[in-house]
Amino acid sequence: MRVSGQRRSTIKDVAEAAEVGVATVSRVLSGTGSASPATREKVLAAAARLDYRPSALGRNLRRQRTGGIGLLVPDITDPFYGRLTDGVLTCAQSAGEPVMIGTTRDDPEREAQLIGSLIEESVERVIAVPSGDGEMWGPAFRAGLSVVFAERPVQGRENIPTVVADDRTGVRTAVEYLAGLGHRRIAFLSRHGQAQRVRAFREALDALGVPVDEELIVRAHSSRDSAYAAASGLFQHRPDLTAVLAGGNMLGEAAVLAAKELDFRVPRDVSLIMFDDVPWAELCYPPLTVISQPAQDMGYRAAELVLREGRRSRTVTLPTELIVRGSCGPRR
Amino acid sequence: MRVSGQRRSTIKDVAEAAEVGVATVSRVLSGTGSASPATREKVLAAAARLDYRPSALGRNLRRQRTGGIGLLVPDITDPFYGRLTDGVLTCAQSAGEPVMIGTTRDDPEREAQLIGSLIEESVERVIAVPSGDGEMWGPAFRAGLSVVFAERPVQGRENIPTVVADDRTGVRTAVEYLAGLGHRRIAFLSRHGQAQRVRAFREALDALGVPVDEELIVRAHSSRDSAYAAASGLFQHRPDLTAVLAGGNMLGEAAVLAAKELDFRVPRDVSLIMFDDVPWAELCYPPLTVISQPAQDMGYRAAELVLREGRRSRTVTLPTELIVRGSCGPRR
DNA sequence: GTGAAAGCGCTAACAC
DNA sequence: GTGTTAGCGCTTTCAC
């Protein structure tokens, strides 16, 4: 509810109360320039007395920039992006930077719209998990934004700083582990846009001399429903598979659910590895073997990158880790 | 990366290009006032040609308000707040309002700091899951913010619009269900600040003629570690309990984990009900019986409230629902 | 060390 | 129907 009638005190009010000029107030409060101890005191006292808070609006307009950083993620209810966001917020808050958040739902159009609104707000730094092919980022670059991509590299935008997990090693580790248990018909349950991981999957199979069965590589959109449909379809269409690698926690969730519903026992009938370690992986039955990704760190690093706009660090690749629990067994 | 040298075009540029005054441009673009079709065309064409986007900075400064809304949640990695945030974003984005997000970690000091920074940014609408006792909201009200509380009511701020789940009914339903299965030694694993639910818990017990055992009411801080410690302590200290009601998904998680580690079988040794339905509740073993809360809706409604600042709707109470799965059984 | 004044981009009041 | 102008709160020359 709004308590009206209250006007926020401005720098002018403080100046009058302290009997100095506005410039002096500005200097004292922003720590720039010099001021005599006596004036300093007067200003500080007046500011405190009037409960003065400088208006970011005025400052930003004058300085022609908004300090804040924009954050674009596909889905904030996905624990992976939740942790990534947490990392960004941790870094940003400790730097005193406000964060504007938007969810793209992996829809390029929505993403373009959000970019537009960030430009309008004069946000000049943005961290994004890009959903499209990078076309819609043109306006952002033309507007002079500094952007950092997270989780997913964008084809044709290799010069943009990007923070990713080490997909290749992660996928390879998973595939090798599965193959070591005797599995040959390994499926990859992936999301559209995970081209990197699909490629790594094929490579890993190749390296082990296992023929690539394209039918075992399925792609879902980034919604629970789509993930479930893909998982369910996979199990029904190819009941001969003996192992599944899920490309993310929502895909893993779908795989567990679909397996349960279709009476595939894990790991007896089918082994399962999921990308992204989440708290419930330890809670479900059997506990899930996962390739963990440092989501929180990814966000933190991205925020660091976008804040230290200075040197143009390129791609940062963060390590993944195989955490063996109970969802993988020898080939039946 | 930053492409420098580009200056964003301003209303003045558009005015010059269209050979009209700035006021006309403003009127045409904002749809206010009138303009002849011919001028309209000229202005629109010029704006499009120059890729003009009005600066929110200038507009806000002039209008003395920032359109955006601030959102303060304890922990964005908690699925409950994730869904709540999603609701807020859905509503805000469809209204074209930017959202500034901050995480309080349930720390009143951090919360106060974030409130301060929202004021500085001239955000004048905020949705918050309050962590403190409402003291720190004084400055916000004095600054004229319109605030809506979500999930938790604040003592002494009953006049502030608030969106909550129907805790009393939810808790009562859970307790009655448990009691109906024969349980008498029911524990409540709660979070600090859930006074409402604790009260409802006592009331529900009273109503059923079950004596309240204060030792069975434990409180954790809102971190995984604290939740686990509380759950583990509870099981070890009072192995005679036969049922546990967890006040949130992280507490439920902790209970499942602690039970597992201490070899309490669910539901044979101990029955478990958790507040908040999350995807993994269906995946774990046994599937968890829950009291679902409409987190997404809660966020959406809060955003609606804070945007339609008009009529002062008071507290909105959203229904909860008992979803029976497999984690409760008859008293052993 | 300090103050006066310009001006960031925009809207609204007012003149024509 | 349209242009001119003041001014939102702030920082930053530039004099003094």
XYZ file of C-alpha atoms (C1' of nucleotides) in Angstrom:
696
model
C 0.000 0.000 0.000
C 1.116 3.480 -0.722
C 1.652 6.208 1.788
C 1.257 9.239 -0.370
C 2.244 12.805 0.253
C 5.838 11.879 1.030
C 8.355 13.403 -1.297
C 11.735 11.841 -1.468
C 14.460 14.238 -0.498
C 16.831 15.273 -3.236
C 20.367 16.443 -3.391
C 19.043 19.969 -3.397
C 17.297 19.457 -0.077
C 20.504 18.175 1.416
C 22.452 21.083 -0.004
C 20.061 23.574 1.532
C 20.002 21.819 4.870
C 23.783 21.701 4.951
C 24.055 25.222 3.628
C 26.362 24.238 0.812
C 26.022 23.837 -2.943
C 24.705 20.736 -4.616
C 28.052 20.021 -6.188
C 29.628 19.763 -2.783
C 27.006 17.318 -1.640
C 27.586 15.229 -4.711
C 31.318 15.245 -4.157
C 31.115 14.323 -0.511
C 28.576 11.568 -0.987
C 30.216 9.971 -3.965
C 33.663 10.260 -2.461
C 34.914 12.131 -5.495
C 36.921 15.310 -5.242
C 37.841 17.050 -2.064
C 36.019 18.715 0.775
C 37.055 20.157 4.089
C 36.390 17.980 7.115
C 33.934 20.547 8.416
C 31.856 20.581 5.249
C 31.989 16.843 5.053
C 30.479 16.608 8.494
C 27.738 19.076 7.713
C 26.790 17.278 4.526
C 26.848 13.840 6.053
C 24.752 15.009 8.968
C 22.201 16.668 6.718
C 22.007 13.635 4.486
C 21.448 11.340 7.424
C 18.904 13.675 8.968
C 16.892 13.843 5.745
C 17.252 10.120 5.150
C 18.646 10.990 1.778
C 19.261 8.350 -0.881
C 20.701 9.520 -4.169
C 18.413 8.732 -7.082
C 19.881 6.184 -9.423
C 17.613 7.650 -12.082
C 19.272 11.027 -12.008
C 22.737 9.600 -11.761
C 22.251 7.125 -14.555
C 20.727 9.650 -16.874
C 23.593 11.951 -16.279
C 26.207 9.243 -16.613
C 24.416 7.732 -19.571
C 24.408 4.273 -18.173
C 22.555 2.020 -15.862
C 24.759 0.128 -13.514
C 22.562 -2.908 -13.442
C 22.915 -6.183 -15.215
C 20.243 -8.037 -17.160
C 19.794 -11.777 -16.822
C 17.948 -13.903 -19.336
C 17.283 -17.557 -18.531
C 14.967 -20.037 -20.202
C 13.113 -21.167 -17.102
C 13.620 -20.070 -13.549
C 11.850 -23.142 -12.146
C 14.518 -25.399 -13.601
C 16.923 -26.078 -10.724
C 19.884 -25.675 -13.041
C 18.928 -22.138 -13.969
C 17.932 -21.541 -10.384
C 21.468 -22.236 -9.278
C 22.930 -20.299 -12.178
C 20.773 -17.330 -11.241
C 21.851 -17.671 -7.649
C 25.459 -17.426 -8.761
C 24.778 -14.300 -10.758
C 22.898 -12.711 -7.881
C 25.599 -13.552 -5.390
C 28.228 -11.822 -7.477
C 26.034 -8.916 -8.506
C 24.752 -8.223 -5.034
C 28.214 -8.188 -3.567
C 29.140 -5.673 -6.248
C 26.033 -3.651 -5.412
C 24.607 -4.076 -8.888
C 20.887 -4.523 -9.380
C 19.796 -7.449 -11.548
C 16.912 -7.406 -13.972
C 15.659 -10.863 -14.738
C 13.554 -12.245 -17.550
C 12.580 -15.734 -18.673
C 12.742 -16.598 -22.341
C 11.014 -20.004 -22.204
C 13.535 -20.817 -24.916
C 11.487 -18.781 -27.312
C 13.660 -16.605 -29.564
C 10.853 -14.123 -30.070
C 10.387 -13.675 -26.385
C 14.121 -13.365 -26.047
C 14.250 -10.618 -28.655
C 11.507 -8.789 -26.819
C 13.361 -9.011 -23.532
C 16.541 -7.774 -25.137
C 14.582 -4.811 -26.422
C 13.263 -4.001 -23.015
C 16.746 -4.233 -21.517
C 17.968 -1.744 -24.091
C 15.108 0.551 -23.247
C 16.070 0.396 -19.611
C 19.631 1.307 -20.593
C 20.960 -1.830 -19.006
C 24.324 -2.208 -20.590
C 25.453 -5.551 -19.303
C 23.621 -8.748 -19.840
C 24.121 -12.387 -19.068
C 22.052 -14.709 -21.185
C 21.398 -18.343 -21.785
C 20.701 -17.829 -25.472
C 17.764 -19.683 -26.932
C 18.079 -18.741 -30.569
C 20.810 -18.747 -33.119
C 22.181 -15.404 -32.123
C 20.366 -13.458 -34.823
C 18.368 -11.484 -32.342
C 21.464 -10.300 -30.589
C 22.265 -7.875 -33.360
C 20.318 -4.987 -31.823
C 21.974 -5.647 -28.498
C 25.444 -5.310 -29.944
C 24.480 -2.295 -31.991
C 23.200 -0.707 -28.801
C 26.619 -1.273 -27.283
C 25.658 -3.803 -24.636
C 28.319 -6.017 -23.215
C 26.973 -9.512 -23.140
C 28.149 -12.802 -21.768
C 26.556 -16.060 -22.776
C 26.114 -18.830 -20.272
C 25.653 -22.569 -20.610
C 25.360 -22.485 -24.373
C 27.769 -21.167 -26.952
C 26.225 -19.473 -29.959
C 27.232 -20.433 -33.471
C 28.763 -17.492 -35.237
C 29.243 -15.481 -32.039
C 32.448 -17.088 -30.928
C 33.902 -13.713 -30.071
C 31.379 -13.213 -27.288
C 32.601 -14.238 -23.840
C 30.878 -17.449 -22.868
C 30.817 -19.609 -19.758
C 30.058 -23.262 -20.362
C 30.452 -26.631 -18.751
C 32.914 -29.027 -20.272
C 30.310 -30.878 -22.301
C 32.702 -32.971 -24.288
C 34.511 -34.400 -21.325
C 31.253 -34.817 -19.425
C 29.573 -36.726 -22.199
C 32.641 -38.785 -22.885
C 33.005 -39.724 -19.240
C 29.396 -40.811 -19.109
C 29.570 -42.828 -22.298
C 32.819 -44.485 -21.306
C 31.388 -45.391 -17.937
C 28.319 -46.896 -19.544
C 30.353 -48.719 -22.179
C 32.588 -50.041 -19.451
C 29.534 -51.690 -17.938
C 28.950 -53.403 -21.224
C 26.340 -51.126 -22.743
C 26.242 -50.681 -26.508
C 22.726 -49.474 -27.223
C 22.981 -46.202 -25.368
C 20.371 -43.544 -25.989
C 20.860 -39.814 -25.640
C 17.830 -37.927 -24.450
C 18.642 -34.345 -25.345
C 17.143 -30.915 -25.630
C 16.985 -28.894 -28.812
C 20.010 -26.678 -28.823
C 22.338 -29.178 -27.234
C 24.156 -29.702 -30.496
C 27.459 -29.581 -28.652
C 26.562 -32.506 -26.453
C 25.072 -34.526 -29.272
C 28.264 -34.086 -31.207
C 30.306 -35.140 -28.205
C 28.032 -38.151 -27.827
C 28.684 -39.308 -31.352
C 32.389 -38.728 -30.950
C 32.532 -40.705 -27.745
C 30.683 -43.600 -29.311
C 32.972 -43.478 -32.320
C 36.064 -43.475 -30.183
C 34.876 -46.643 -28.512
C 34.004 -48.299 -31.767
C 30.329 -48.392 -30.950
C 28.190 -47.708 -34.028
C 26.043 -44.604 -33.747
C 22.349 -45.382 -33.891
C 20.667 -42.106 -34.830
C 17.306 -43.378 -33.659
C 18.670 -43.478 -30.159
C 19.350 -39.759 -30.215
C 16.132 -37.939 -29.419
C 15.448 -34.283 -28.839
C 12.854 -32.619 -26.683
C 11.822 -29.045 -26.231
C 12.562 -27.507 -22.885
C 9.335 -28.279 -21.090
C 8.454 -31.101 -18.738
C 5.770 -32.361 -21.070
C 7.995 -32.460 -24.077
C 10.735 -34.170 -22.107
C 8.336 -36.792 -20.861
C 6.933 -37.416 -24.319
C 10.414 -37.862 -25.714
C 11.476 -40.234 -22.944
C 8.321 -42.252 -23.123
C 8.500 -42.470 -26.897
C 12.093 -43.579 -26.715
C 11.386 -46.419 -24.298
C 8.398 -47.595 -26.279
C 9.966 -47.308 -29.661
C 13.287 -48.815 -28.732
C 12.787 -51.211 -25.831
C 16.075 -52.787 -26.810
C 18.105 -49.911 -25.429
C 20.043 -50.726 -22.298
C 21.194 -47.320 -21.153
C 20.076 -43.725 -21.325
C 22.049 -40.546 -20.951
C 19.788 -37.616 -20.122
C 21.074 -34.209 -21.174
C 19.696 -32.308 -18.198
C 17.801 -32.668 -14.948
C 14.387 -32.260 -16.512
C 15.176 -34.888 -19.088
C 16.430 -37.149 -16.339
C 13.241 -36.579 -14.392
C 11.272 -37.528 -17.474
C 13.355 -40.640 -17.989
C 12.851 -41.802 -14.419
C 9.136 -41.193 -14.669
C 8.726 -42.834 -18.051
C 10.785 -45.841 -17.009
C 8.670 -46.232 -13.914
C 5.437 -45.949 -15.842
C 6.502 -48.422 -18.499
C 7.871 -50.791 -15.913
C 11.477 -50.547 -16.910
C 13.471 -51.215 -13.776
C 16.482 -49.042 -13.114
C 19.209 -50.207 -13.268
C 18.176 -53.819 -13.954
C 16.418 -53.158 -17.256
C 17.985 -49.882 -18.102
C 20.872 -47.852 -16.783
C 20.479 -44.120 -16.420
C 22.879 -41.228 -16.192
C 21.699 -37.678 -15.930
C 23.480 -34.427 -16.630
C 23.269 -32.008 -13.727
C 23.358 -33.041 -10.125
C 20.282 -31.939 -8.212
C 19.292 -32.589 -4.610
C 16.605 -35.088 -5.486
C 19.053 -37.270 -7.438
C 20.115 -38.681 -4.100
C 16.552 -39.132 -2.935
C 14.978 -41.052 -5.748
C 15.110 -44.776 -6.132
C 17.605 -45.824 -7.106
C 19.770 -42.780 -6.415
C 20.822 -41.331 -9.726
C 24.297 -41.448 -11.138
C 24.972 -38.011 -12.556
C 27.373 -35.762 -14.386
C 27.403 -32.736 -12.151
C 27.789 -29.248 -13.542
C 28.846 -26.219 -11.508
C 25.726 -24.187 -12.266
C 26.161 -21.758 -9.423
C 29.749 -21.154 -10.359
C 28.786 -20.707 -13.966
C 26.506 -17.851 -12.998
C 29.093 -16.328 -10.712
C 31.788 -16.445 -13.342
C 29.486 -14.996 -15.959
C 28.689 -12.119 -13.636
C 32.371 -11.531 -12.979
C 33.052 -11.483 -16.686
C 30.304 -9.050 -17.475
C 31.295 -6.743 -14.645
C 34.992 -6.630 -15.400
C 34.201 -5.482 -18.859
C 37.863 -4.757 -19.315
C 39.995 -7.489 -20.809
C 38.144 -9.598 -23.243
C 38.391 -13.033 -21.744
C 36.925 -15.515 -24.170
C 35.237 -18.788 -23.378
C 35.466 -20.133 -19.856
C 34.998 -23.884 -19.599
C 34.095 -25.318 -16.214
C 34.708 -28.954 -15.295
C 32.020 -31.569 -14.873
C 32.204 -34.584 -12.618
C 30.840 -38.097 -12.699
C 29.100 -38.931 -9.441
C 28.346 -42.609 -9.242
C 25.224 -43.566 -7.320
C 22.956 -46.440 -8.066
C 21.272 -46.004 -11.412
C 23.744 -47.815 -13.602
C 24.386 -51.509 -13.755
C 25.921 -54.053 -16.106
C 24.201 -54.688 -19.390
C 21.395 -57.123 -18.879
C 31.922 -7.573 -25.743
C 31.346 -3.975 -26.415
C 31.123 -2.373 -29.800
C 31.976 1.176 -28.946
C 31.479 4.319 -30.919
C 27.787 3.680 -31.361
C 25.575 6.329 -29.880
C 22.009 5.434 -29.213
C 19.617 7.665 -31.085
C 17.509 10.007 -29.027
C 14.162 11.609 -29.445
C 15.964 14.642 -30.782
C 17.528 12.657 -33.589
C 14.141 11.338 -34.569
C 12.645 14.818 -34.456
C 15.330 16.142 -36.762
C 15.078 13.233 -39.149
C 11.314 13.600 -39.319
C 11.553 17.375 -39.448
C 9.201 17.874 -36.536
C 9.555 18.944 -32.910
C 10.490 16.595 -30.120
C 7.099 16.945 -28.497
C 5.437 15.624 -31.602
C 7.671 12.612 -31.621
C 6.897 11.982 -27.986
C 3.188 12.281 -28.631
C 3.170 9.993 -31.615
C 5.314 7.335 -30.036
C 3.543 7.276 -26.728
C 0.111 7.461 -28.329
C -0.793 10.509 -26.269
C -2.303 13.584 -27.811
C -3.036 14.037 -31.464
C -1.079 14.161 -34.673
C -2.013 14.328 -38.321
C -1.701 11.075 -40.231
C 1.022 12.583 -42.368
C 3.193 13.564 -39.404
C 2.511 10.255 -37.751
C 3.910 8.481 -40.781
C 6.969 10.666 -40.946
C 7.727 10.154 -37.284
C 7.164 6.419 -37.340
C 9.330 6.074 -40.424
C 12.148 8.109 -38.939
C 11.977 6.196 -35.676
C 12.115 2.881 -37.495
C 14.940 4.056 -39.720
C 17.011 5.179 -36.768
C 16.151 2.068 -34.785
C 14.983 4.379 -32.044
C 14.065 3.104 -28.627
C 12.878 5.640 -26.079
C 15.102 5.726 -23.026
C 13.342 4.521 -19.934
C 15.863 6.566 -17.978
C 14.696 9.852 -19.403
C 11.061 8.942 -19.166
C 11.265 7.709 -15.628
C 13.194 10.672 -14.427
C 10.677 12.994 -15.966
C 7.686 11.072 -14.708
C 9.305 10.549 -11.356
C 8.695 6.869 -11.285
C 10.186 3.639 -12.457
C 7.746 1.268 -13.979
C 9.524 -1.800 -12.773
C 8.778 -4.048 -9.865
C 11.191 -5.364 -7.289
C 11.109 -8.956 -6.138
C 12.713 -10.178 -2.937
C 12.832 -13.906 -2.236
C 14.839 -15.837 0.349
C 16.418 -18.340 -2.029
C 15.975 -18.656 -5.752
C 17.256 -22.232 -5.776
C 14.349 -23.359 -3.634
C 11.787 -24.763 -6.085
C 8.991 -23.089 -4.203
C 10.447 -19.630 -4.691
C 11.405 -20.614 -8.197
C 7.774 -21.188 -9.047
C 6.697 -18.100 -7.181
C 9.208 -16.058 -9.135
C 7.984 -17.608 -12.336
C 4.472 -16.450 -11.525
C 5.656 -12.932 -10.866
C 7.647 -12.851 -14.091
C 4.797 -14.210 -16.146
C 2.494 -11.464 -14.978
C 5.092 -8.722 -15.090
C 6.369 -9.612 -18.525
C 2.907 -9.671 -20.000
C 2.421 -6.227 -18.519
C 5.743 -5.141 -19.977
C 7.205 -4.381 -16.587
C 10.845 -5.112 -15.844
C 11.571 -7.074 -12.681
C 14.491 -6.509 -10.380
C 15.277 -9.516 -8.292
C 17.233 -9.988 -5.100
C 17.749 -12.852 -2.684
C 17.580 -12.194 1.020
C 18.809 -15.572 2.294
C 16.281 -14.919 5.018
C 18.663 -12.419 6.483
C 16.892 -9.259 7.666
C 20.020 -7.214 7.242
C 20.432 -8.282 3.651
C 16.787 -7.615 3.136
C 17.112 -4.084 4.457
C 20.030 -3.514 2.142
C 18.071 -4.724 -0.862
C 15.140 -2.529 0.051
C 17.532 0.384 0.141
C 18.844 -0.381 -3.283
C 15.325 -0.685 -4.671
C 14.545 2.733 -3.291
C 17.672 4.085 -4.859
C 16.597 2.684 -8.194
C 13.245 4.398 -7.759
C 11.423 1.119 -8.032
C 8.087 1.855 -6.511
C 6.456 -1.532 -6.430
C 7.843 -4.504 -4.628
C 6.815 -8.039 -3.949
C 8.602 -9.623 -1.050
C 8.756 -12.798 0.941
C 9.617 -10.983 4.156
C 12.299 -12.505 6.305
C 12.223 -10.212 9.269
C 9.632 -8.818 11.575
C 8.689 -5.975 9.288
C 10.828 -3.406 11.060
C 13.034 -2.862 8.065
C 10.073 -2.018 5.908
C 9.699 1.365 7.512
C 11.990 3.122 5.028
C 10.151 1.464 2.160
C 6.810 2.821 3.275
C 8.255 6.201 4.012
C 9.647 6.258 0.483
C 6.153 5.632 -0.805
C 6.664 2.151 -2.203
C 3.668 -0.024 -2.727
C 4.509 -3.430 -1.394
C 2.842 -6.795 -1.422
C 4.000 -9.600 0.834
C 3.982 -13.159 -0.397
C 3.917 -16.493 1.402
C 4.352 -14.987 4.840
C 2.214 -12.453 6.616
C 4.074 -9.961 8.760
C 3.041 -9.311 12.347
C 1.988 -5.728 12.779
C 1.706 -5.075 9.049
C -1.747 -6.520 8.585
C -2.735 -3.576 6.433
C -0.244 -4.569 3.735
C -1.698 -6.687 0.931
C -0.469 -10.232 1.325
C -0.800 -13.412 -0.679
C -0.542 -16.598 1.324
C -1.429 -20.253 1.147
C -4.154 -21.488 3.419
C -1.765 -22.752 6.073
C -4.381 -23.533 8.666
C -6.438 -25.755 6.434
C -3.350 -27.319 4.941
C -1.855 -28.206 8.280
C -5.174 -29.386 9.634
C -5.776 -31.617 6.641
C -2.348 -33.166 7.040
C -2.711 -33.722 10.762
C -6.184 -35.171 10.424
C -4.999 -37.505 7.720
C -2.114 -38.673 9.866
C -4.325 -39.011 12.949
C -6.802 -40.976 10.887
C -4.054 -43.479 10.212
C -3.625 -43.866 13.941
C -0.670 -41.558 14.507
C -0.400 -39.678 17.781
C 3.261 -38.825 18.063
C 3.421 -36.512 15.104
C 6.399 -34.216 14.680
C 6.432 -30.899 12.905
C 9.658 -30.063 11.161
C 9.377 -26.344 10.565
C 11.347 -23.316 9.519
C 11.888 -20.257 11.683
C 9.193 -17.815 10.722
C 6.494 -20.406 10.188
C 4.712 -19.333 13.342
C 1.421 -19.490 11.505
C 1.829 -23.136 10.649
C 3.111 -24.076 14.064
C 0.065 -22.482 15.591
C -2.184 -24.329 13.174
C -0.365 -27.524 14.048
C -1.073 -27.103 17.754
C -4.668 -26.220 17.060
C -5.174 -29.244 14.870
C -3.725 -31.528 17.515
C -5.880 -29.906 20.173
C -8.994 -30.322 18.104
C -8.308 -34.006 17.825
C -7.619 -34.401 21.507
C -3.983 -35.293 20.884
C -1.687 -33.775 23.504
C 0.866 -31.365 22.097
C 4.424 -32.535 22.637
C 6.569 -29.434 22.275
C 9.666 -31.518 21.803
C 8.212 -32.765 18.551
C 8.060 -29.279 17.142
C 11.475 -28.387 15.789
C 12.636 -25.371 13.846
C 15.376 -25.056 11.272
C 16.903 -22.131 9.498
C 16.287 -21.940 5.799
C 19.315 -23.782 4.533
C 19.720 -27.387 3.522
C 22.264 -27.989 6.238
C 20.132 -26.597 8.968
C 17.134 -28.549 7.739
C 19.114 -31.748 7.702
C 20.497 -31.155 11.152
C 17.025 -30.546 12.507
C 15.579 -33.633 10.853
C 18.424 -35.840 11.901
C 18.306 -34.527 15.451
C 14.604 -35.119 15.607
C 14.840 -38.737 14.523
C 17.688 -39.458 16.889
C 16.280 -37.653 19.856
C 12.760 -38.936 19.487
C 12.822 -42.311 17.780
C 9.360 -42.929 19.218
C 7.712 -40.537 16.737
C 5.614 -42.245 14.116
C 4.907 -39.445 11.694
C 6.531 -36.242 10.482
C 4.993 -33.226 8.851
C 7.620 -31.198 7.000
C 6.855 -27.508 6.598
C 8.407 -27.108 3.158
C 10.144 -28.972 0.374
C 13.618 -28.477 1.735
C 12.541 -29.758 5.119
C 10.913 -32.707 3.420
C 14.079 -33.385 1.523
C 16.002 -33.337 4.769
C 13.514 -35.677 6.400
C 13.748 -38.206 3.584
C 17.509 -38.064 3.681
C 17.784 -38.295 7.453
C 15.301 -41.156 7.600
C 17.256 -43.014 4.981
C 20.542 -42.441 6.730
C 19.206 -43.515 10.101
C 17.454 -46.490 8.616
C 13.941 -45.375 9.320
C 11.770 -46.945 6.648
C 9.097 -44.781 5.108
C 6.242 -45.402 5.601
C 6.761 -48.548 7.697
C 8.691 -46.926 10.525
C 7.652 -43.380 9.988
C 5.023 -41.663 7.882
C 5.926 -38.472 6.112
C 3.949 -35.575 4.702
C 5.621 -32.615 3.116
C 4.332 -29.144 2.457
C 4.779 -28.106 -1.176
C 4.449 -30.431 -4.099
C 7.587 -30.607 -6.197
C 8.369 -32.748 -9.226
C 10.706 -35.062 -7.360
C 8.040 -35.932 -4.791
C 6.702 -38.366 -7.330
C 10.118 -39.730 -8.143
C 11.490 -40.603 -4.758
C 10.860 -43.820 -2.953
C 8.274 -44.047 -1.738
C 6.521 -41.249 -3.611
C 5.795 -38.491 -1.141
C 2.370 -37.565 0.103
C 2.221 -33.779 0.056
C 0.210 -30.689 0.806
C 0.525 -28.808 -2.449
C 0.691 -25.037 -2.548
C 0.018 -22.926 -5.627
C 3.385 -21.209 -5.654
C 3.200 -20.030 -9.233
C -0.236 -18.630 -8.696
C 0.892 -16.949 -5.533
C 3.513 -15.043 -7.471
C 1.110 -14.180 -10.239
C -1.505 -12.879 -7.850
C 1.051 -10.868 -5.943
C 2.171 -9.254 -9.188
C -1.414 -8.479 -10.111
C -1.968 -6.894 -6.733
C 1.108 -4.750 -6.867
C 0.388 -3.605 -10.412
C -3.244 -2.703 -9.869
C -2.210 -0.420 -7.108
C -5.754 0.918 -7.031
C -8.159 -0.689 -4.635
C -6.577 -1.911 -1.536
C -7.348 -5.597 -1.581
C -6.159 -7.130 1.638
C -4.950 -10.640 2.225
C -5.469 -13.201 -0.521
C -5.533 -16.777 0.724
C -4.927 -19.533 -1.802
C -6.070 -23.114 -1.230
C -3.787 -26.039 -0.528
C -4.477 -29.626 -1.423
C -3.607 -32.985 0.058
C -2.092 -35.260 -2.577
C -1.861 -38.798 -1.292
C 1.023 -40.849 -2.618
C 2.912 -43.491 -0.757
C 4.738 -42.026 2.201
C 2.098 -42.466 4.863
C 0.940 -45.674 6.408
C -0.863 -46.849 9.538
C 0.856 -46.403 12.859
C 3.268 -49.215 13.400
C 37.696 23.962 -1.306
C 33.463 25.376 -3.158
C 29.468 27.026 -6.018
C 27.039 28.119 -10.391
C 25.474 26.197 -14.362
C 25.049 23.055 -18.207
C 22.850 19.124 -19.774
C 21.801 13.750 -19.904
C 16.438 12.100 -22.613
C 12.252 12.640 -21.882
C 7.185 14.544 -21.048
C 3.815 17.982 -20.158
C 2.335 22.708 -19.943
C 1.681 26.244 -22.728
C 1.753 29.119 -26.725
C 0.615 29.544 -31.376
C -1.975 19.995 -34.677
C 2.507 21.301 -33.589
C 6.716 23.587 -31.651
C 9.132 25.696 -27.605
C 10.503 25.207 -23.267
C 10.976 24.001 -18.371
C 12.644 20.746 -15.448
C 12.857 15.768 -13.254
C 17.990 14.577 -9.929
C 22.177 14.091 -10.719
C 27.457 14.737 -12.097
C 30.891 17.424 -13.932
C 33.289 21.123 -15.968
C 34.745 25.637 -15.020
C 35.364 29.754 -12.465
C 36.489 31.699 -8.288
